[in-house]
PDB file of C-alpha atoms in Angstrom:
ATOM      1  CA  UNK H   1     -24.000  24.394  14.705  1.00 82.00           C
ATOM      2  CA  UNK H   2     -21.712  24.451  11.275  1.00 89.00           C
ATOM      3  CA  UNK H   3     -21.535  21.777   8.638  1.00 92.00           C
ATOM      4  CA  UNK H   4     -19.075  20.759   6.681  1.00 95.00           C
ATOM      5  CA  UNK H   5     -19.827  19.372   2.967  1.00 95.00           C
ATOM      6  CA  UNK H   6     -16.540  17.836   1.318  1.00 95.00           C
ATOM      7  CA  UNK H   7     -16.812  17.053  -2.513  1.00 97.00           C
ATOM      8  CA  UNK H   8     -14.462  16.193  -5.607  1.00 98.00           C
ATOM      9  CA  UNK H   9     -13.381  12.838  -4.964  1.00 97.00           C
ATOM     10  CA  UNK H  10     -13.562  10.243  -8.154  1.00 98.00           C
ATOM     11  CA  UNK H  11     -12.180   7.320 -10.119  1.00 98.00           C
ATOM     12  CA  UNK H  12      -9.029   8.143 -11.470  1.00 98.00           C
ATOM     13  CA  UNK H  13      -5.423   6.306 -13.324  1.00 98.00           C
ATOM     14  CA  UNK H  14      -2.505   6.159 -11.030  1.00 98.00           C
ATOM     15  CA  UNK H  15      -0.204   9.397 -11.414  1.00 98.00           C
ATOM     16  CA  UNK H  16      -3.036  11.492 -11.997  1.00 98.00           C
ATOM     17  CA  UNK H  17      -5.024  14.465 -10.107  1.00 98.00           C
ATOM     18  CA  UNK H  18      -8.085  15.203  -7.936  1.00 98.00           C
ATOM     19  CA  UNK H  19      -8.947  18.644  -5.627  1.00 98.00           C
ATOM     20  CA  UNK H  20     -10.944  17.840  -2.684  1.00 98.00           C
ATOM     21  CA  UNK H  21     -13.108  20.938  -1.507  1.00 98.00           C
ATOM     22  CA  UNK H  22     -14.533  21.594   2.053  1.00 97.00           C
ATOM     23  CA  UNK H  23     -17.227  24.168   2.499  1.00 95.00           C
ATOM     24  CA  UNK H  24     -18.717  25.402   5.765  1.00 90.00           C
ATOM     25  CA  UNK H  25     -22.846  26.158   6.206  1.00 83.00           C
ATOM     26  CA  UNK H  26     -21.835  29.613   7.613  1.00 77.00           C
ATOM     27  CA  UNK H  27     -18.380  31.948   7.422  1.00 78.00           C
ATOM     28  CA  UNK H  28     -16.803  30.029  10.103  1.00 78.00           C
ATOM     29  CA  UNK H  29     -12.975  29.189   8.393  1.00 85.00           C
ATOM     30  CA  UNK H  30     -11.765  32.193   9.179  1.00 88.00           C
ATOM     31  CA  UNK H  31     -12.091  30.897  13.006  1.00 91.00           C
ATOM     32  CA  UNK H  32     -11.099  27.395  12.173  1.00 94.00           C
ATOM     33  CA  UNK H  33      -7.938  25.145  11.621  1.00 95.00           C
ATOM     34  CA  UNK H  34      -9.061  22.398   9.124  1.00 97.00           C
ATOM     35  CA  UNK H  35      -7.677  19.103   8.553  1.00 98.00           C
ATOM     36  CA  UNK H  36      -8.166  15.908   6.032  1.00 98.00           C
ATOM     37  CA  UNK H  37      -8.550  12.355   7.129  1.00 98.00           C
ATOM     38  CA  UNK H  38      -8.972   9.145   5.077  1.00 98.00           C
ATOM     39  CA  UNK H  39     -10.310   5.808   5.729  1.00 98.00           C
ATOM     40  CA  UNK H  40      -9.631   2.792   4.014  1.00 96.00           C
ATOM     41  CA  UNK H  41     -11.202  -0.450   4.342  1.00 91.00           C
ATOM     42  CA  UNK H  42      -9.469  -2.806   6.662  1.00 93.00           C
ATOM     43  CA  UNK H  43      -7.737   0.432   7.969  1.00 95.00           C
ATOM     44  CA  UNK H  44      -7.493   2.526  10.670  1.00 95.00           C
ATOM     45  CA  UNK H  45      -8.711   6.433   9.935  1.00 96.00           C
ATOM     46  CA  UNK H  46      -5.142   8.490   8.883  1.00 97.00           C
ATOM     47  CA  UNK H  47      -4.740  11.704   8.740  1.00 98.00           C
ATOM     48  CA  UNK H  48      -3.644  13.377   5.407  1.00 98.00           C
ATOM     49  CA  UNK H  49      -3.160  17.284   5.725  1.00 98.00           C
ATOM     50  CA  UNK H  50      -4.005  20.134   8.132  1.00 98.00           C
ATOM     51  CA  UNK H  51      -3.953  23.595   8.068  1.00 97.00           C
ATOM     52  CA  UNK H  52      -3.887  26.780  10.598  1.00 95.00           C
ATOM     53  CA  UNK H  53      -6.956  28.927  11.333  1.00 93.00           C
ATOM     54  CA  UNK H  54      -4.225  31.607   9.579  1.00 90.00           C
ATOM     55  CA  UNK H  55      -3.529  29.479   6.643  1.00 92.00           C
ATOM     56  CA  UNK H  56      -0.328  30.032   7.498  1.00 93.00           C
ATOM     57  CA  UNK H  57       0.803  26.249   9.028  1.00 95.00           C
ATOM     58  CA  UNK H  58       0.354  23.401   7.141  1.00 97.00           C
ATOM     59  CA  UNK H  59       1.124  19.850   8.339  1.00 96.00           C
ATOM     60  CA  UNK H  60       1.406  16.767   5.754  1.00 98.00           C
ATOM     61  CA  UNK H  61       1.509  12.938   6.811  1.00 98.00           C
ATOM     62  CA  UNK H  62       4.528  11.566   5.407  1.00 98.00           C
ATOM     63  CA  UNK H  63       2.777   9.428   2.840  1.00 97.00           C
ATOM     64  CA  UNK H  64       1.432  12.319   1.327  1.00 98.00           C
ATOM     65  CA  UNK H  65       4.352  14.829   1.624  1.00 98.00           C
ATOM     66  CA  UNK H  66       5.103  16.460  -1.981  1.00 97.00           C
ATOM     67  CA  UNK H  67       2.192  15.049  -3.329  1.00 98.00           C
ATOM     68  CA  UNK H  68      -0.855  16.896  -1.819  1.00 98.00           C
ATOM     69  CA  UNK H  69      -0.922  20.160  -0.876  1.00 98.00           C
ATOM     70  CA  UNK H  70      -3.605  22.153   1.451  1.00 98.00           C
ATOM     71  CA  UNK H  71      -4.792  25.579   1.127  1.00 97.00           C
ATOM     72  CA  UNK H  72      -7.338  27.656   2.596  1.00 94.00           C
ATOM     73  CA  UNK H  73      -9.691  30.467   1.087  1.00 92.00           C
ATOM     74  CA  UNK H  74     -11.801  31.885   3.914  1.00 86.00           C
ATOM     75  CA  UNK H  75     -13.301  34.775   1.528  1.00 88.00           C
ATOM     76  CA  UNK H  76     -15.019  31.425  -0.113  1.00 91.00           C
ATOM     77  CA  UNK H  77     -15.223  29.756   3.022  1.00 92.00           C
ATOM     78  CA  UNK H  78     -13.260  27.028   1.352  1.00 95.00           C
ATOM     79  CA  UNK H  79     -10.548  24.399   2.336  1.00 97.00           C
ATOM     80  CA  UNK H  80      -8.741  22.617  -0.780  1.00 98.00           C
ATOM     81  CA  UNK H  81      -6.965  19.302  -0.711  1.00 98.00           C
ATOM     82  CA  UNK H  82      -4.765  19.574  -3.758  1.00 98.00           C
ATOM     83  CA  UNK H  83      -3.725  15.894  -4.788  1.00 98.00           C
ATOM     84  CA  UNK H  84      -1.083  15.110  -7.515  1.00 98.00           C
ATOM     85  CA  UNK H  85       0.934  12.033  -8.785  1.00 98.00           C
ATOM     86  CA  UNK H  86      -1.875   9.759  -7.146  1.00 98.00           C
ATOM     87  CA  UNK H  87      -1.329   6.015  -6.171  1.00 98.00           C
ATOM     88  CA  UNK H  88      -3.690   3.094  -5.859  1.00 97.00           C
ATOM     89  CA  UNK H  89      -2.649   3.081  -1.812  1.00 96.00           C
ATOM     90  CA  UNK H  90      -4.680   6.804  -1.464  1.00 98.00           C
ATOM     91  CA  UNK H  91      -7.888   4.970  -2.368  1.00 98.00           C
ATOM     92  CA  UNK H  92      -9.888   5.950   0.319  1.00 98.00           C
ATOM     93  CA  UNK H  93     -13.111   7.558   2.243  1.00 98.00           C
ATOM     94  CA  UNK H  94     -11.812  11.505   2.422  1.00 98.00           C
ATOM     95  CA  UNK H  95     -13.238  13.475   4.957  1.00 98.00           C
ATOM     96  CA  UNK H  96     -12.468  17.060   6.341  1.00 97.00           C
ATOM     97  CA  UNK H  97     -12.738  18.228  10.182  1.00 97.00           C
ATOM     98  CA  UNK H  98     -12.592  21.516  11.233  1.00 96.00           C
ATOM     99  CA  UNK H  99     -12.667  23.282  14.622  1.00 95.00           C
ATOM    100  CA  UNK H 100     -12.566  26.464  16.188  1.00 94.00           C
ATOM    101  CA  UNK H 101      -9.323  27.583  17.459  1.00 91.00           C
ATOM    102  CA  UNK H 102      -7.119  30.626  18.437  1.00 89.00           C
ATOM    103  CA  UNK H 103      -5.129  32.695  15.904  1.00 85.00           C
ATOM    104  CA  UNK H 104      -1.544  30.937  16.773  1.00 85.00           C
ATOM    105  CA  UNK H 105      -2.763  27.571  17.643  1.00 87.00           C
ATOM    106  CA  UNK H 106      -0.816  24.938  15.436  1.00 90.00           C
ATOM    107  CA  UNK H 107      -3.270  22.595  13.733  1.00 92.00           C
ATOM    108  CA  UNK H 108      -3.416  19.377  14.775  1.00 93.00           C
ATOM    109  CA  UNK H 109      -3.246  16.002  13.307  1.00 95.00           C
ATOM    110  CA  UNK H 110      -4.910  13.873  15.981  1.00 95.00           C
ATOM    111  CA  UNK H 111      -9.019  13.619  15.008  1.00 96.00           C
ATOM    112  CA  UNK H 112     -10.195  13.721  18.196  1.00 96.00           C
ATOM    113  CA  UNK H 113      -9.258  17.268  17.913  1.00 96.00           C
ATOM    114  CA  UNK H 114     -11.781  18.050  15.471  1.00 97.00           C
ATOM    115  CA  UNK H 115     -15.613  18.706  16.308  1.00 96.00           C
ATOM    116  CA  UNK H 116     -17.385  19.569  12.784  1.00 95.00           C
ATOM    117  CA  UNK H 117     -16.818  16.540  10.155  1.00 97.00           C
ATOM    118  CA  UNK H 118     -18.090  16.730   6.282  1.00 96.00           C
ATOM    119  CA  UNK H 119     -19.469  13.608   5.208  1.00 96.00           C
ATOM    120  CA  UNK H 120     -17.096  12.243   3.245  1.00 97.00           C
ATOM    121  CA  UNK H 121     -15.908  11.935  -0.392  1.00 98.00           C
ATOM    122  CA  UNK H 122     -14.282   8.741  -1.961  1.00 98.00           C
ATOM    123  CA  UNK H 123     -11.237   8.733  -4.081  1.00 98.00           C
ATOM    124  CA  UNK H 124      -9.715   5.760  -5.909  1.00 98.00           C
ATOM    125  CA  UNK H 125      -7.472   4.942  -7.646  1.00 98.00           C
ATOM    126  CA  UNK H 126      -6.649   2.083 -10.424  1.00 97.00           C
ATOM    127  CA  UNK H 127      -3.212   1.096 -11.100  1.00 94.00           C
TER     128      UNK H 127
END
């Protein structure tokens, strides 16, 4: 069983940056595609970004494209979500999710495709 731990959330002002981290309980990310999702009160869970097992393919939601960047460090068994130019509408609970895939698989935007989930880290952006 793999456990994911996400961290790095906090309260910032609009325009500032945060970097979220997602770490696995054991060396697993070299075989995993990983994604970030967010859930704001009163809204449905939303795809944010995903990265392939190889780390060579990344997908982003249109709402964060150009501001957020996902990266993968297999040696550190950690996936990062760099969030720049934050906006109040980015306020949400952010959770990472992972699934073991074949090397050539594209990362998925569908949360039901992911088996392992972090507990979530809160990001709050004030105007």
